Short mmCIF file of C-alpha atoms in Angstrom, two decimals:
data_model
loop_
_atom_site.label_atom_id
_atom_site.label_comp_id
_atom_site.label_asym_id
_atom_site.label_seq_id
_atom_site.Cartn_x
_atom_site.Cartn_y
_atom_site.Cartn_z
CA MET A 1456 90.30 100.16 120.92
CA LYS A 1457 87.23 102.64 121.55
CA ASN A 1458 85.78 102.32 118.14
CA LYS A 1459 86.08 101.92 114.58
CA GLN A 1460 87.53 105.48 114.13
CA GLN A 1461 90.32 105.06 116.38
CA LYS A 1462 91.20 101.62 114.93
CA ARG A 1463 91.39 103.28 111.49
CA ILE A 1464 93.46 106.20 112.51
CA PHE A 1465 95.74 103.95 114.64
CA ILE A 1466 96.23 101.14 112.05
CA VAL A 1467 97.24 104.41 109.20
CA LEU A 1468 99.68 105.59 111.59
CA MET A 1469 101.36 102.52 111.87
CA ILE A 1470 101.45 101.82 108.32
CA ILE A 1471 102.87 105.41 107.51
CA PHE A 1472 105.56 104.88 110.23
CA THR A 1473 106.37 101.28 109.51
CA ILE A 1474 106.62 101.92 105.46
CA THR A 1475 108.99 105.11 106.46
CA LEU A 1476 111.10 103.29 109.36
CA VAL A 1477 111.64 100.57 106.95
CA SER A 1478 112.45 102.81 104.02
CA ILE A 1479 115.40 104.48 105.92
CA LEU A 1480 116.68 101.28 107.19
CA VAL A 1481 116.96 99.85 104.06
CA ALA A 1482 118.51 102.72 102.25
CA VAL A 1483 120.95 103.17 105.48
CA ASN A 1484 121.76 99.65 104.86
CA ILE A 1485 122.37 100.26 101.30
CA ILE A 1486 124.37 103.04 101.62
CA ASN A 1487 126.76 101.21 104.38
CA VAL A 1488 127.22 98.36 102.05
CA ASN A 1489 127.95 100.40 98.97
CA SER A 1490 130.08 102.71 100.97
CA SER A 1491 132.34 100.02 102.38
CA PHE A 1492 132.41 98.42 98.67
CA ARG A 1493 133.67 101.87 97.21
CA GLN A 1494 136.30 102.13 99.95
CA GLN A 1495 137.74 98.79 99.59
CA ARG A 1496 137.83 99.44 95.84
CA ARG A 1497 139.87 102.46 95.99
CA MET A 1498 142.34 101.11 98.19
CA ILE A 1499 142.80 98.25 96.23
CA ARG A 1500 143.39 100.71 93.45
CA ASP A 1501 145.50 102.75 95.21
CA ASP A 1502 147.60 99.72 95.76
CA ILE A 1503 147.67 98.96 92.30
CA GLY A 1504 148.89 102.51 91.38
CA PHE A 1505 151.57 102.74 94.48
CA TYR A 1506 153.35 99.02 93.35
CA GLY A 1507 152.30 99.05 89.85
CA ILE A 1508 150.27 95.66 88.43
CA GLU A 1509 153.36 93.84 87.79
CA ALA A 1510 154.12 93.66 91.71
CA PHE A 1511 151.08 92.03 92.04
CA CYS A 1512 152.35 89.47 89.08
CA GLY A 1513 155.35 88.71 91.10
CA ASN A 1514 156.26 86.07 93.64
CA ASP A 1515 156.76 88.95 96.33
CA ASN A 1516 152.74 89.67 96.30
CA GLN A 1517 152.62 88.70 100.00
CA LYS A 1518 155.11 91.61 100.92
CA ILE A 1519 152.36 94.02 99.34
CA LYS A 1520 150.33 94.83 102.37
CA ARG A 1521 149.96 98.89 102.64
CA GLN A 1522 146.15 98.80 103.11
CA GLU A 1523 146.60 95.87 105.51
CA TYR A 1524 145.23 93.67 102.48
CA ASP A 1525 145.96 90.09 101.80
CA TYR A 1526 145.89 89.74 97.75
CA SER A 1527 145.72 86.66 95.77
CA THR A 1528 146.50 87.09 92.10
CA SER A 1529 145.68 84.73 89.21
CA VAL A 1530 146.41 85.39 85.48
CA VAL A 1531 144.55 84.14 82.07
CA LEU A 1532 147.18 83.77 79.28
CA LYS A 1533 146.95 84.35 75.55
CA ASN A 1534 146.01 80.88 75.09
CA LYS A 1535 143.04 81.17 77.91
CA THR A 1536 145.49 78.79 80.52
CA ILE A 1537 144.62 80.21 83.78
CA MET A 1538 147.59 80.22 86.54
CA VAL A 1539 147.55 81.38 90.15
CA LEU A 1540 150.72 83.78 90.40
CA SER A 1541 150.03 84.26 94.12
CA ASN A 1542 147.82 83.44 97.00
CA SER A 1543 148.03 84.67 100.43
CA LEU A 1544 144.45 84.40 101.51
CA LYS A 1545 144.12 82.51 104.55
CA GLU A 1546 141.76 79.57 104.27
CA THR A 1547 141.33 79.90 100.32
CA THR A 1548 142.84 77.29 97.98
CA ASP A 1549 144.43 77.94 94.54
CA LYS A 1550 141.52 75.45 93.63
CA ASP A 1551 139.18 78.40 94.80
CA ILE A 1552 141.00 80.92 92.99
CA LEU A 1553 140.85 79.24 89.97
CA SER A 1554 137.37 78.45 90.23
CA MET A 1555 136.20 82.11 90.59
CA THR A 1556 138.81 83.22 87.80
CA GLN A 1557 136.89 80.71 85.64
CA LYS A 1558 133.39 82.36 86.35
CA LEU A 1559 134.79 85.72 86.24
CA GLN A 1560 136.14 85.17 82.52
CA LYS A 1561 132.67 84.19 81.64
CA SER A 1562 131.00 87.02 83.23
CA GLY A 1563 133.13 89.75 81.50
CA LYS A 1564 133.21 92.27 84.50
CA ARG A 1565 135.69 94.18 85.51
CA PHE A 1566 135.17 94.41 89.24
CA GLY A 1567 132.77 93.40 91.77
CA SER A 1568 132.39 90.76 94.38
CA ILE A 1569 131.97 87.15 94.33
CA ASP A 1570 131.47 84.62 97.02
CA ASP A 1571 133.19 86.62 100.30
CA TYR A 1572 135.87 88.49 97.85
CA ILE A 1573 136.07 91.54 96.13
CA TYR A 1574 138.08 91.22 92.67
CA LEU A 1575 139.60 93.88 90.25
CA VAL A 1576 140.50 92.80 86.54
CA ARG A 1577 143.44 94.54 84.70
CA ILE A 1578 144.17 93.82 81.08
CA LEU A 1579 148.05 93.97 80.45
CA LYS A 1580 149.95 94.91 77.44
CA SER A 1581 151.11 91.64 76.72
CA GLY A 1582 147.28 90.63 76.23
CA ASN A 1583 147.26 88.44 79.45
CA THR A 1584 144.24 89.31 81.81
CA VAL A 1585 145.19 89.59 85.66
CA TYR A 1586 142.60 88.84 88.06
CA ILE A 1587 143.11 90.54 91.85
CA PHE A 1588 141.64 89.31 94.71
CA VAL A 1589 140.98 90.43 98.22
CA ASN A 1590 139.16 88.61 101.09
CA ASN A 1591 135.95 90.71 101.83
CA LYS A 1592 134.66 88.44 104.93
CA GLU A 1593 135.44 91.11 107.38
CA ALA A 1594 133.49 94.10 105.84
CA LEU A 1595 130.49 91.51 105.13
CA GLN A 1596 130.55 90.63 108.94
CA ASN A 1597 130.52 94.34 109.87
CA SER A 1598 127.85 94.85 107.08
CA LYS A 1599 125.86 92.22 108.47
CA GLN A 1600 125.91 93.22 112.41
CA PHE A 1601 124.82 96.44 111.20
CA PHE A 1602 121.86 94.77 109.69
CA ILE A 1603 121.31 93.02 112.90
CA VAL A 1604 121.47 96.50 114.96
CA SER A 1605 119.18 97.69 112.32
CA ILE A 1606 116.42 95.09 112.94
CA PHE A 1607 116.70 95.53 116.70
CA ILE A 1608 116.26 99.33 116.02
CA PHE A 1609 113.57 98.88 113.97
CA LEU A 1610 111.59 96.01 116.62
CA LEU A 1611 112.37 98.95 119.41
CA SER A 1612 110.86 101.68 117.71
CA VAL A 1613 107.96 99.96 116.37
CA ILE A 1614 107.05 98.89 120.10
CA VAL A 1615 107.49 102.50 121.14
CA PHE A 1616 105.72 103.75 118.29
CA THR A 1617 102.46 101.07 118.81
CA ILE A 1618 102.31 102.84 122.20
CA ILE A 1619 102.64 106.38 121.01
CA SER A 1620 100.32 106.13 118.21
CA TYR A 1621 97.54 104.32 120.76
CA TYR A 1622 97.37 107.37 122.26
CA LEU A 1623 97.66 109.59 119.77
CA SER A 1624 94.70 108.07 118.01
CA ARG A 1625 92.67 108.23 121.26
CA TRP A 1626 93.62 112.08 121.42
CA MET A 1627 92.77 112.64 117.60
CA ILE A 1628 88.94 111.31 118.09
CA LYS A 1629 88.31 113.23 121.29
CA PRO A 1630 86.78 115.88 119.23
CA SER A 1631 84.68 113.71 117.28
CA GLU A 1632 83.55 111.57 120.23
CA LYS A 1633 82.50 114.96 122.12
CA SER A 1634 80.54 115.51 118.91
CA ILE A 1635 78.86 112.34 118.68
CA LYS A 1636 78.15 112.31 122.05
CA ASN A 1637 76.54 115.51 121.80
CA GLN A 1638 74.53 114.50 118.81
CA LYS A 1639 73.06 111.49 121.25
CA ILE A 1640 72.32 114.00 123.75
CA PHE A 1641 70.39 115.87 121.30
CA VAL A 1642 68.64 113.16 119.59
CA ALA A 1643 67.37 112.16 123.05
CA ASN A 1644 66.20 115.66 124.27
CA ILE A 1645 64.43 116.35 121.00
CA SER A 1646 63.03 113.33 120.96
CA HIS A 1647 61.53 113.56 124.87
CA ASP A 1648 60.44 116.86 123.67
CA LEU A 1649 58.41 115.84 120.71
CA LYS A 1650 56.78 112.91 122.62
CA THR A 1651 53.97 115.62 124.46
CA PRO A 1652 53.11 117.72 121.45
CA ILE A 1653 52.69 114.52 119.16
CA THR A 1654 50.38 113.17 121.78
CA ILE A 1655 48.37 116.18 122.21
CA ILE A 1656 48.21 116.72 118.45
CA ARG A 1657 47.05 113.07 118.24
CA ALA A 1658 44.51 113.48 120.94
CA ASN A 1659 42.80 116.49 119.52
CA ALA A 1660 42.57 115.23 116.16
CA ASP A 1661 40.54 112.32 117.81
CA LEU A 1662 38.26 114.52 119.72
CA ILE A 1663 37.55 116.97 116.44
CA GLU A 1664 36.87 114.04 113.84
CA ASN A 1665 33.60 113.79 114.46
CA GLU A 1666 32.89 117.67 114.63
CA VAL A 1667 34.47 118.55 110.87
CA LYS A 1668 32.95 117.80 107.80
CA ASN A 1669 36.49 117.46 106.09
CA LYS A 1670 37.38 113.81 107.75
CA LYS A 1671 40.07 113.52 105.00
CA SER A 1672 42.27 116.23 106.35
CA ILE A 1673 41.65 114.74 109.85
CA LYS A 1674 42.59 111.27 108.71
CA TYR A 1675 45.92 112.70 107.15
CA ILE A 1676 46.54 114.41 110.34
CA LYS A 1677 46.45 111.36 112.31
CA GLN A 1678 48.38 109.15 109.59
CA GLU A 1679 51.46 111.69 109.82
CA THR A 1680 51.21 112.13 113.43
CA GLU A 1681 51.35 108.25 113.96
CA LYS A 1682 54.53 108.36 111.44
CA LEU A 1683 56.10 110.90 113.42
CA ASN A 1684 55.41 109.21 116.28
CA HIS A 1685 56.82 105.88 115.03
CA LEU A 1686 60.08 107.93 114.28
CA VAL A 1687 60.48 109.49 117.68
CA ASN A 1688 59.66 106.09 119.39
CA GLU A 1689 62.69 104.83 117.21
CA MET A 1690 65.00 107.51 118.20
CA LEU A 1691 64.20 107.15 121.74
CA THR A 1692 64.98 103.30 121.38
CA LEU A 1693 68.04 103.88 119.67
CA THR A 1694 69.26 106.35 122.57
CA ARG A 1695 68.10 103.73 125.30
CA ILE A 1696 70.03 101.12 123.54
CA ASP A 1697 73.23 103.06 123.12
CA ASN A 1698 73.17 104.07 126.98
CA THR A 1699 71.51 100.96 128.61
CA ILE A 1700 72.54 97.73 127.45
CA SER A 1701 75.10 96.16 129.38
CA LYS A 1702 75.95 93.18 131.05
CA GLU A 1703 74.61 93.94 134.16
CA ASN A 1704 71.16 93.36 132.22
CA PHE A 1705 72.15 90.11 130.68
CA LYS A 1706 70.22 87.11 131.90
CA SER A 1707 69.86 83.58 130.58
CA PHE A 1708 66.85 82.50 128.58
CA ASN A 1709 65.73 80.26 126.23
CA PHE A 1710 66.33 81.66 122.55
CA GLY A 1711 64.10 79.69 120.71
CA ASP A 1712 61.12 80.59 122.53
CA SER A 1713 61.68 83.97 122.42
CA LEU A 1714 62.09 84.10 118.94
CA PHE A 1715 58.72 82.44 118.52
CA ASP A 1716 56.89 84.91 120.49
CA VAL A 1717 58.31 87.85 118.07
CA VAL A 1718 57.96 86.05 115.18
CA LEU A 1719 54.34 84.33 115.35
CA PRO A 1720 52.50 87.52 115.44
CA PHE A 1721 54.10 88.87 111.84
CA GLU A 1722 52.25 85.52 110.42
CA SER A 1723 48.90 87.57 109.93
CA ILE A 1724 50.91 90.47 108.31
CA ALA A 1725 52.22 88.15 105.91
CA TYR A 1726 48.81 86.82 104.91
CA GLU A 1727 47.41 90.34 104.72
CA LYS A 1728 50.05 91.17 102.47
CA GLY A 1729 49.85 87.68 100.03
CA ILE A 1730 53.55 86.82 101.94
CA ARG A 1731 54.64 83.55 102.06
CA PHE A 1732 56.03 83.26 105.65
CA ASN A 1733 58.26 80.00 106.67
CA ILE A 1734 59.42 79.49 110.00
CA ASN A 1735 62.34 77.48 110.68
CA ILE A 1736 63.40 77.80 114.20
CA ASP A 1737 65.11 75.05 116.04
CA GLU A 1738 64.96 74.21 119.90
CA VAL A 1739 67.67 76.77 120.79
CA THR A 1740 69.09 76.38 124.41
CA ASP A 1741 69.49 78.85 126.84
CA TYR A 1742 71.45 82.27 125.48
CA PHE A 1743 72.83 84.66 128.18
CA GLY A 1744 72.07 87.97 126.80
CA ASP A 1745 69.28 90.94 126.63
CA GLU A 1746 66.30 89.34 126.06
CA SER A 1747 64.31 92.18 125.02
CA ASN A 1748 66.81 93.75 122.71
CA ILE A 1749 67.28 90.32 121.35
CA GLN A 1750 63.54 90.24 120.66
CA LYS A 1751 63.87 94.07 119.28
CA LEU A 1752 66.45 92.96 116.82
CA ALA A 1753 64.44 90.09 115.67
CA GLU A 1754 61.42 92.32 115.11
CA ILE A 1755 63.37 94.65 113.35
CA LEU A 1756 64.73 92.12 110.74
CA ILE A 1757 61.49 90.80 110.10
CA ASP A 1758 59.77 93.84 109.65
CA ASN A 1759 62.18 95.26 107.16
CA ALA A 1760 62.13 92.08 105.43
CA MET A 1761 58.42 92.18 105.18
CA SER A 1762 58.39 95.70 103.76
CA TYR A 1763 60.62 95.36 101.20
CA THR A 1764 58.80 92.38 99.91
CA ALA A 1765 56.22 92.53 97.24
CA LYS A 1766 52.92 90.48 97.13
CA GLY A 1767 53.60 86.74 96.17
CA GLY A 1768 57.19 86.98 97.63
CA ILE A 1769 58.42 84.64 100.42
CA VAL A 1770 60.04 85.60 103.66
CA ASP A 1771 62.10 82.87 105.42
CA VAL A 1772 63.31 83.18 109.08
CA ASP A 1773 65.83 80.53 110.42
CA ALA A 1774 67.36 80.13 114.02
CA TYR A 1775 69.87 77.45 114.82
CA GLU A 1776 72.92 77.04 117.20
CA ASN A 1777 76.09 75.21 117.44
CA SER A 1778 78.74 74.50 120.44
CA LYS A 1779 79.85 78.50 119.74
CA ALA A 1780 77.19 80.42 118.79
CA VAL A 1781 73.57 81.11 117.92
CA THR A 1782 72.72 82.06 114.51
CA LEU A 1783 69.42 84.05 113.23
CA SER A 1784 68.96 84.56 109.31
CA VAL A 1785 65.99 86.36 107.86
CA THR A 1786 65.69 86.27 104.23
CA ASN A 1787 63.40 87.71 101.78
CA THR A 1788 62.84 87.92 97.83
CA GLY A 1789 63.13 91.52 96.39
CA GLU A 1790 65.01 94.06 94.69
CA PRO A 1791 68.84 93.01 95.58
CA ILE A 1792 71.25 95.03 97.69
CA SER A 1793 74.43 96.23 95.83
CA ASP A 1794 77.80 95.73 97.28
CA GLU A 1795 78.30 99.16 97.96
CA LYS A 1796 75.37 99.73 100.03
CA LYS A 1797 75.65 96.64 102.19
CA VAL A 1798 77.80 98.58 104.84
CA GLU A 1799 75.73 101.79 104.55
CA ILE A 1800 72.26 99.92 105.02
CA PHE A 1801 73.56 99.73 108.81
CA ASP A 1802 74.16 103.86 109.25
CA ARG A 1803 71.29 105.62 111.00
CA PHE A 1804 68.56 107.55 108.74
CA TYR A 1805 69.90 105.47 105.89
CA ARG A 1806 67.66 103.81 103.33
CA GLU A 1807 68.63 101.42 100.39
CA SER A 1808 65.75 102.30 98.02
CA LYS A 1809 65.07 105.98 97.50
CA SER A 1810 62.00 105.10 95.80
CA ARG A 1811 60.86 104.04 99.35
CA GLU A 1812 61.80 107.21 101.40
CA ARG A 1813 58.59 108.56 101.73
CA THR A 1814 56.32 105.48 101.88
CA GLY A 1815 55.94 103.39 105.19
CA ASN A 1816 57.19 104.28 108.78
CA HIS A 1817 60.70 103.32 107.91
CA TYR A 1818 63.29 106.26 108.76
CA GLY A 1819 66.68 104.11 108.28
CA LEU A 1820 66.69 103.57 112.09
CA GLY A 1821 65.42 100.00 112.14
CA LEU A 1822 68.83 98.18 110.89
CA SER A 1823 71.14 100.70 112.89
CA ILE A 1824 69.32 99.70 116.12
CA ALA A 1825 69.59 96.34 114.85
CA ASN A 1826 73.34 96.52 114.30
CA THR A 1827 73.88 98.34 117.82
CA ILE A 1828 72.22 95.80 119.81
CA VAL A 1829 74.61 92.92 117.73
CA LYS A 1830 77.54 95.00 118.94
CA LYS A 1831 76.55 95.31 122.43
CA HIS A 1832 76.40 91.11 122.41
CA ASN A 1833 79.67 90.95 120.84
CA GLY A 1834 78.29 89.50 117.56
CA LYS A 1835 78.35 90.12 113.77
CA ILE A 1836 75.41 91.16 111.60
CA THR A 1837 75.86 90.44 107.38
CA VAL A 1838 73.87 90.61 104.29
CA GLU A 1839 73.98 88.71 101.19
CA SER A 1840 72.28 89.30 98.35
CA LYS A 1841 72.13 86.54 95.87
CA ASN A 1842 69.75 84.79 93.38
CA GLY A 1843 66.96 87.29 93.95
CA LYS A 1844 67.41 87.06 97.92
CA ASN A 1845 68.59 89.36 100.27
CA THR A 1846 69.50 87.53 103.56
CA PHE A 1847 70.51 89.32 106.86
CA THR A 1848 72.47 86.72 109.10
CA VAL A 1849 73.37 87.53 112.87
CA ILE A 1850 76.09 85.50 114.54
CA LEU A 1851 75.80 85.80 118.62
CA PRO A 1852 78.99 84.01 120.52
CA LYS A 1853 77.51 82.28 123.22
#
């Protein structure tokens, strides 16, 4: 699958089709069994009507084959004694007939099926109860064959529709893919176009700073210019990562040493903010990936942790490896992240805390960039909020 949207569409189509097909096949099989059942019931009643119930109680029972059925008849007398009057059923003993009659006597039902037989119950004027049995094995075998054919049709239909759904989902997301592509192109172009005027504004602000009396205004201009410049740089970074990360840029590098190059500069920042900064990076061996973007990933997560940790708080950076993957974990004390927002925080331009939307140089792109880098490396990034701590964990397969 190219992306999550196509995967969702594909899954929805398959669920709808599977539920619909299963419902149809179940309904058809039930209708087939019931139809066969009703047909045989009607034939037995027709025979009773044609020959009369007394004929089934006589010794000439074996001659009754108008519907090509072999019958067996038993009777429960007034004194509740059970007698087998006749039995022309193949591979069915009188003992079997007696056993079925006893079961039906307890149930009190007048018509139905028992084991491989259909039965019909009639009460005579004399007070005796007659049980008529007919072999239903052939009808059951036909129903089983019909069921097997239905399963085969179902499996074949699923295979065919899987192929159709795949291409249909691709066709359905094409307009969305085109729109996203155009948005990325627009962001890239507008970011490049903004770089020059921002640079000019910042340079001229520096030039006139000593020539104006109201230096506070110039200070505000420079601060906002820096914020805008930071936003443009993040947008350009996101565009670059979307377009340039590929296996061709991957190389082997020491994961632990590379992380130390990123982590150590944050010690001074933590000191200035009054944050306790703990570093626990194992001697991770060589990792195959895009080193500059892995460093960018670590920088984003640590900077995010620093930004949302109050004075006196704690930020922990841990890195370790096993035989299958390397893991980077960044934990900070602070406001917990709700379950609903744990997925949204990786969306572009999303910020978890609205109270901080106008502060700092965070525009909701950092975690989106981090998420993109992780995906480009076939990894997984998760967030956990527990015991007053938020932990971002990145697992990168080797």
